[in-house]
XYZ file of C-alpha atoms in Angstrom:
487
model
C -22.278 9.837 17.543
C -23.419 7.280 15.643
C -23.123 9.072 12.373
C -19.278 9.030 13.456
C -16.713 6.539 12.749
C -13.645 7.000 14.984
C -9.706 6.804 13.462
C -7.447 6.705 16.319
C -3.943 8.499 16.163
C -1.559 7.683 18.661
C 1.212 9.720 19.537
C 3.900 7.542 20.383
C 6.716 7.998 23.124
C 9.219 7.504 19.942
C 10.413 8.581 16.694
C 12.567 5.090 16.681
C 12.293 1.435 16.195
C 13.457 -0.984 18.315
C 16.594 -3.339 16.796
C 15.101 -5.702 14.158
C 16.192 -8.812 16.014
C 14.033 -7.098 19.219
C 10.943 -6.200 16.923
C 8.775 -8.694 18.911
C 9.625 -8.237 22.491
C 7.164 -5.552 24.144
C 8.199 -2.788 26.531
C 6.316 -4.239 29.296
C 4.847 -7.008 30.731
C 1.089 -6.639 29.585
C -1.586 -8.466 31.405
C -2.489 -9.995 28.184
C 0.971 -10.653 26.937
C 0.536 -14.405 25.610
C 4.634 -15.240 25.437
C 5.522 -13.806 29.033
C 8.653 -15.614 29.079
C 10.344 -13.418 25.986
C 10.947 -10.394 28.832
C 10.610 -6.986 27.710
C 12.498 -4.295 26.042
C 11.436 -0.585 27.827
C 12.816 0.871 24.677
C 10.540 -0.527 22.252
C 7.855 2.024 22.623
C 6.334 1.054 19.497
C 4.489 -1.790 20.898
C 2.718 0.078 23.295
C 1.538 2.470 20.555
C 0.287 0.022 18.520
C -1.804 -1.466 21.824
C -2.993 2.206 22.483
C -4.264 2.456 19.383
C -6.315 -0.663 19.968
C -7.700 0.291 23.510
C -8.447 4.193 22.012
C -10.787 2.682 19.805
C -12.406 0.917 22.584
C -11.843 -2.960 21.398
C -13.063 -5.225 24.030
C -13.006 -2.185 26.485
C -14.371 -4.576 28.894
C -11.975 -6.292 29.455
C -9.006 -3.797 28.845
C -6.408 -4.307 31.840
C -6.859 -7.990 32.242
C -5.404 -10.967 31.118
C -8.623 -11.476 29.232
C -8.154 -8.552 26.699
C -8.511 -10.048 23.209
C -8.983 -6.503 21.230
C -9.466 -8.006 18.118
C -12.301 -10.287 19.407
C -14.769 -8.727 17.236
C -12.690 -8.874 13.933
C -11.185 -12.318 14.558
C -12.538 -15.355 14.851
C -11.167 -18.647 15.968
C -9.944 -20.884 12.887
C -9.942 -18.456 10.983
C -7.375 -17.507 8.429
C -5.900 -13.977 8.546
C -3.384 -11.913 6.112
C -1.196 -9.640 7.445
C -0.549 -7.035 4.607
C 2.080 -4.810 5.311
C 4.100 -2.351 2.438
C 7.026 -4.179 1.545
C 7.993 -1.985 -1.377
C 11.742 -2.651 -1.748
C 14.674 -3.996 0.044
C 16.300 -0.664 -0.273
C 15.929 3.271 0.001
C 17.330 4.412 -3.745
C 17.583 8.146 -1.777
C 19.921 6.604 0.478
C 17.732 8.071 3.777
C 17.599 4.247 5.218
C 14.476 1.804 5.020
C 12.529 3.255 8.499
C 10.642 5.618 6.245
C 10.455 3.351 3.323
C 8.362 0.009 4.038
C 6.303 -0.929 7.128
C 8.481 -2.220 9.943
C 8.226 -5.384 11.591
C 8.451 -3.748 15.127
C 4.739 -2.680 14.121
C 3.628 -5.693 12.779
C 4.725 -7.773 16.003
C 2.328 -6.345 18.464
C -0.609 -7.004 16.003
C 0.434 -10.606 15.779
C 0.151 -11.154 19.322
C -3.415 -9.872 19.338
C -3.909 -11.840 16.038
C -2.707 -14.919 18.470
C -4.898 -14.331 21.414
C -8.240 -13.884 18.871
C -7.411 -16.996 17.197
C -7.354 -19.006 20.143
C -4.997 -21.551 19.416
C -6.526 -22.205 15.450
C -6.542 -20.638 12.589
C -3.745 -19.443 10.555
C -1.400 -15.872 9.716
C -0.058 -15.392 6.505
C 2.242 -12.017 6.496
C 2.465 -11.030 2.550
C 3.015 -8.648 -0.134
C 4.231 -8.243 -4.068
C 7.100 -5.643 -3.483
C 8.901 -4.373 -6.393
C 9.705 -6.323 -8.984
C 13.402 -5.920 -8.468
C 13.221 -5.912 -4.800
C 15.461 -8.981 -3.195
C 12.526 -10.522 -0.936
C 15.258 -12.459 1.181
C 17.737 -9.333 1.912
C 14.450 -7.624 2.963
C 13.041 -9.771 5.581
C 16.862 -10.873 6.851
C 17.541 -7.110 7.355
C 14.299 -5.840 8.560
C 13.658 -8.539 11.568
C 10.452 -10.139 9.691
C 12.814 -13.145 9.254
C 13.119 -13.362 13.229
C 9.435 -12.312 13.770
C 8.042 -15.497 11.920
C 10.996 -17.521 13.890
C 9.957 -16.448 17.277
C 6.366 -17.199 16.402
C 6.465 -20.819 14.893
C 8.861 -21.464 17.875
C 5.665 -20.760 19.827
C 3.761 -23.144 17.731
C 1.834 -20.434 15.568
C 0.798 -21.523 11.965
C 2.688 -18.467 10.594
C 4.481 -17.461 7.244
C 5.688 -14.693 5.311
C 5.054 -14.767 1.396
C 6.215 -13.197 -1.291
C 3.122 -12.798 -3.727
C 5.021 -12.013 -6.917
C 5.060 -14.351 -9.839
C 6.837 -12.648 -11.934
C 10.332 -10.912 -10.460
C 13.378 -9.438 -11.857
C 17.176 -8.364 -11.844
C 18.144 -4.982 -12.915
C 21.420 -5.018 -15.336
C 22.717 -2.163 -17.142
C 19.367 -0.434 -16.643
C 16.997 -3.265 -18.026
C 15.035 -5.568 -16.482
C 16.123 -9.355 -16.650
C 12.645 -11.564 -15.664
C 12.496 -14.505 -13.880
C 9.121 -16.624 -13.057
C 8.506 -17.511 -9.282
C 6.869 -20.997 -9.658
C 5.741 -21.015 -6.156
C 3.188 -18.082 -6.439
C -0.557 -19.072 -6.945
C -3.690 -16.909 -7.856
C -6.544 -16.021 -9.537
C -7.429 -13.921 -12.394
C -10.714 -12.328 -11.373
C -12.519 -9.962 -14.560
C -14.423 -6.713 -13.394
C -15.787 -6.251 -16.533
C -18.296 -3.885 -16.522
C -17.582 -3.398 -12.477
C -14.592 -1.636 -13.375
C -13.723 1.871 -12.832
C -12.499 1.555 -16.478
C -15.557 0.730 -18.066
C -16.510 4.276 -18.856
C -13.085 4.689 -20.439
C -12.388 5.514 -24.133
C -11.399 2.305 -25.833
C -8.502 4.593 -27.429
C -7.482 5.686 -24.310
C -7.603 1.836 -22.677
C -5.007 0.751 -25.580
C -2.947 3.652 -24.109
C -2.509 2.520 -20.354
C 0.542 1.591 -19.544
C 2.920 0.704 -16.615
C 6.311 1.752 -16.033
C 8.749 -1.250 -16.814
C 6.598 -3.707 -18.099
C 5.868 -5.203 -21.594
C 2.830 -3.084 -22.791
C 1.077 -6.007 -24.932
C 0.663 -7.864 -21.845
C -1.279 -5.081 -20.144
C -3.303 -4.752 -23.349
C -4.498 -7.861 -23.048
C -6.114 -7.742 -19.678
C -7.596 -4.490 -20.062
C -9.973 -4.087 -22.862
C -13.388 -2.541 -23.509
C -14.881 -5.497 -21.701
C -12.399 -7.315 -19.896
C -10.765 -5.622 -16.632
C -8.572 -8.544 -15.321
C -6.684 -8.314 -11.996
C -4.387 -11.181 -10.981
C -4.850 -11.628 -7.263
C -2.789 -13.935 -4.986
C -4.831 -17.218 -3.396
C -3.159 -16.268 -0.048
C -5.037 -13.136 -0.201
C -8.662 -14.617 -1.451
C -8.324 -17.771 1.303
C -8.070 -14.876 3.714
C -11.265 -13.908 6.275
C -9.442 -10.814 7.839
C -7.221 -8.909 6.062
C -5.065 -6.554 8.492
C -3.883 -3.883 6.002
C -0.964 -2.193 7.498
C 0.451 0.246 5.078
C 3.255 2.777 5.599
C 1.901 6.357 4.758
C 4.128 8.417 2.854
C 4.422 10.421 -0.314
C 3.869 8.844 -3.670
C 4.804 10.277 -7.150
C 1.816 8.798 -9.153
C -0.962 8.698 -6.656
C 0.218 11.739 -4.527
C -0.021 9.774 -1.311
C 0.021 5.958 -0.350
C -2.120 5.082 2.640
C -4.568 1.958 3.136
C -6.242 2.071 -0.214
C -3.144 2.102 -1.983
C -1.224 -0.666 -0.112
C -4.006 -3.123 -2.008
C -1.992 -2.837 -4.549
C 0.280 -5.306 -3.522
C -2.162 -8.375 -3.447
C -1.338 -8.998 -7.263
C 1.157 -11.770 -8.569
C 2.113 -9.447 -12.007
C 2.058 -5.687 -12.236
C 1.497 -6.064 -15.887
C -2.421 -6.402 -14.721
C -2.247 -2.357 -13.337
C -2.648 0.182 -15.328
C -0.776 3.014 -13.519
C -0.831 5.833 -16.254
C -2.231 6.523 -19.503
C 0.095 7.632 -22.478
C 0.054 11.142 -23.834
C -0.747 14.706 -22.697
C -3.438 15.935 -20.939
C -4.755 17.818 -23.789
C -5.196 14.583 -25.673
C -6.666 12.766 -23.234
C -3.511 11.047 -21.310
C -2.056 11.702 -18.188
C 1.353 10.906 -18.397
C 2.246 14.234 -18.637
C 0.929 18.000 -18.687
C 2.268 19.875 -22.382
C 1.935 18.526 -25.301
C 5.522 17.493 -26.765
C 6.732 15.474 -29.847
C 10.038 14.504 -27.973
C 7.831 13.310 -25.005
C 5.625 10.937 -27.195
C 8.770 9.901 -29.062
C 10.091 9.106 -25.793
C 7.341 6.974 -24.836
C 7.250 5.073 -27.863
C 10.870 4.185 -27.110
C 10.171 2.910 -23.643
C 7.381 0.566 -24.846
C 10.267 -0.829 -27.657
C 12.441 -1.284 -24.665
C 9.689 -3.491 -22.481
C 8.803 -5.288 -25.271
C 12.161 -6.039 -26.541
C 13.234 -7.014 -22.898
C 10.323 -9.550 -22.335
C 11.366 -11.338 -25.839
C 14.946 -11.482 -24.555
C 16.356 -9.167 -27.219
C 18.426 -7.042 -24.388
C 21.515 -6.140 -26.903
C 18.913 -4.399 -28.891
C 17.110 -2.941 -26.064
C 19.980 -1.937 -24.494
C 21.081 0.406 -27.324
C 17.546 2.269 -27.529
C 19.056 3.461 -23.934
C 21.097 6.137 -25.598
C 18.340 7.982 -27.644
C 16.108 7.724 -24.630
C 18.501 9.698 -22.451
C 19.090 11.993 -25.155
C 15.070 12.860 -25.470
C 15.320 12.820 -21.367
C 17.685 15.387 -21.452
C 16.034 17.325 -24.167
C 12.983 17.297 -22.172
C 14.729 18.628 -19.340
C 16.201 21.327 -20.731
C 12.468 22.363 -22.351
C 11.271 22.294 -18.413
C 8.888 19.356 -19.263
C 9.116 18.044 -15.724
C 6.468 15.478 -15.444
C 6.853 12.100 -17.090
C 5.301 8.309 -16.654
C 2.106 9.698 -14.866
C 4.267 10.900 -12.046
C 2.199 14.080 -11.549
C -1.183 15.637 -10.050
C -2.780 14.799 -13.521
C -2.824 11.399 -13.128
C -6.527 10.094 -12.915
C -5.528 6.333 -14.226
C -3.808 4.646 -10.901
C -6.627 5.805 -8.874
C -9.023 3.616 -10.965
C -6.721 0.621 -10.304
C -6.960 1.175 -7.004
C -10.627 1.366 -6.299
C -11.060 -1.949 -8.469
C -8.241 -3.840 -6.419
C -10.336 -2.463 -3.254
C -13.577 -4.107 -4.749
C -11.944 -7.054 -5.013
C -10.404 -7.115 -1.557
C -13.814 -6.518 0.233
C -16.316 -8.568 -1.967
C -14.389 -11.435 -4.209
C -14.890 -14.550 -2.531
C -12.515 -17.540 -1.657
C -12.865 -18.721 -5.295
C -12.418 -15.089 -6.789
C -15.827 -14.604 -7.424
C -17.429 -11.238 -7.050
C -20.422 -10.615 -4.652
C -22.976 -8.343 -3.553
C -22.181 -8.838 -0.180
C -18.897 -8.178 2.124
C -16.644 -11.168 1.648
C -14.264 -10.715 4.413
C -13.273 -7.873 7.286
C -10.715 -5.718 7.100
C -8.801 -3.271 9.851
C -6.333 -1.219 9.314
C -3.271 -0.389 11.295
C -0.752 1.940 10.163
C 3.046 2.572 10.617
C 3.812 6.240 10.832
C 6.391 5.782 13.762
C 8.991 6.999 10.785
C 6.926 8.225 7.514
C 8.155 9.288 4.244
C 7.786 12.378 2.174
C 9.479 13.992 -0.675
C 10.372 11.635 -3.770
C 8.098 8.560 -2.504
C 7.319 5.507 -2.719
C 10.830 4.252 -3.725
C 13.195 7.358 -3.110
C 11.459 8.501 0.319
C 13.392 11.142 2.448
C 12.467 10.604 6.231
C 9.607 12.284 8.111
C 10.313 11.063 12.035
C 6.667 11.315 13.027
C 6.017 9.206 16.275
C 2.078 8.064 15.093
C 0.152 4.561 14.981
C -3.095 4.889 13.291
C -6.097 2.249 13.072
C -9.482 2.382 12.121
C -11.911 0.227 9.778
C -13.038 2.056 6.796
C -10.305 2.616 4.124
C -11.790 5.960 2.722
C -12.506 7.353 6.242
C -9.184 6.577 7.034
C -7.312 7.946 4.126
C -9.088 10.960 4.307
C -7.782 11.472 7.781
C -4.222 10.323 7.608
C -4.195 12.638 4.048
C -5.333 15.824 6.581
C -2.600 15.066 9.021
C -0.148 14.645 6.598
C -1.056 18.378 5.681
C -2.612 17.147 2.285
C -5.831 18.271 0.523
C -7.559 14.483 0.415
C -10.304 16.403 -2.403
C -7.189 16.761 -4.759
C -5.919 12.700 -4.415
C -7.523 10.916 -7.227
C -7.496 7.772 -5.389
C -9.644 9.165 -2.498
C -12.023 10.765 -4.512
C -12.560 7.575 -6.914
C -12.893 4.896 -3.930
C -15.500 7.506 -2.624
C -16.879 7.830 -5.425
C -18.150 4.073 -5.598
C -22.146 4.199 -4.984
C -24.295 0.854 -5.103
C -22.558 -2.189 -6.111
C -18.961 -2.657 -4.435
C -19.185 0.489 -2.445
C -16.249 0.984 -0.320
C -17.301 3.609 2.322
C -20.492 4.635 4.015
C -21.850 8.262 4.793
C -20.409 8.583 8.228
C -18.209 11.271 8.936
C -14.513 10.383 10.031
C -13.295 11.396 13.348
C -10.562 10.821 15.686
C -9.874 9.494 18.866
C -6.472 10.266 20.066
C -3.859 10.371 23.606
C -3.266 13.946 22.366
C -6.697 16.090 23.660
C -5.904 18.756 20.820
C -7.122 15.974 18.269
C -9.581 13.455 20.686
C -12.828 13.734 19.589
C -12.443 16.149 16.517
C -13.846 15.491 13.020
C -11.320 15.848 10.291
C -13.041 19.171 9.053
C -12.313 20.842 11.842
C -8.741 19.234 11.934
C -6.525 22.005 13.587
C -3.587 23.717 11.343
C -1.190 23.464 13.543
C -1.353 19.564 14.088
C -0.885 19.149 10.512
C 2.526 17.483 9.747
C 2.929 18.925 6.291
C 4.255 16.615 4.396
C 6.658 17.752 1.642
C 5.220 16.230 -1.596
C 6.877 14.613 -4.668
C 7.844 17.215 -7.273
C 4.901 16.252 -9.606
C 2.540 17.151 -6.861
C 4.293 20.116 -5.034
C 1.721 23.394 -5.147
C -1.279 21.266 -5.651
C -1.944 18.928 -3.259
C -1.294 20.935 0.097
C -4.243 21.990 2.331
C -4.092 25.940 2.169
């Protein structure tokens, strides 16, 4: 079995989260419980599912069931800095389907904090951090989600813990425009991957056409050129000795699916460093949309103008351009042009960005210098108690699943979870690109992804033998429907 790497998939006894204010209270008084006085909440079956996900991977197997059980013993050492990286994309779900399916829930993070605390043995530091969407109200998110209560509880227990908004650039949406605000407390380093970037092989004209929706293209074009490929990474990420990657697996308009690899996009302070699509039709070398269209080309030009004007605070003129943009959108809809802004299966830009970011996660040292050896440990715990399908990541529909998954390697993990979702991971460019990296900054190994589970139908099988009746059959976003599904 040495040629296999295992991912645990635990079917929980619930598809519901506990109340936000009770997120840190376990369902039982487990022997290793470091905070017995907090009591128990029998309804919090999420806690036991996370616990079982670690146990199923045989983490510190010798001490399981005793007060000495320390599942992160081989991952975290006393005195280290541990970053917990949830997916905190937005404070509200624009589909009105609620936030359970939108972001990593605090009830899944809480047991992970307990086991980090046990591993640190009274020393070290815990940081919970992410860079959500530019218009996310971080304070509202923390209050409604239970993260504020969670951090307050652990601080009262004497933990050195904080929750951090990585964003340097925030904004407020007014009349369809983004009014920018700078967060002076955000600290990070610019890391240039140079010829080690996945974009290094791209044609210079295509590099100039790389874009991210709602951001000034001139800024992006200064950070990605023929010889420069820069990313702006939080100091809190670089300072971490260990990262616990806690994605919220769901569908994604531009990437097909967001799992552990995509979750690391949130370590950046400013989105203008992150190419998401390339302007133009597929036939012209772009991946913004499929079929050539003069109207679509003109709308993209208007988008650039609006974003540049907004960046220069010329809001009145930018607002006037919204009318011709709406007219273009209506014409395109009537013509049957359904893809825009790279939100379809032909997008091969964002996959390169995702791989570049993960290279930094694993190989950049604390000063942001890329090294040839792994610089930190990463462990993955995914929240699939309630996942999101259809128009994720910002407008997902609720998909009650009742699963917690855990593992070590991001590529093998994402291949497994994509299969579980009912997707062909060979048609998800982010996974294919990451697996294809060889030699320097390699992100995976040659092992097979296999499953350990509390469900005998799944346990000890490899993903190529994944039973069809266990697939969850997520409904993809409209731009990926009919392409990404397993046959």
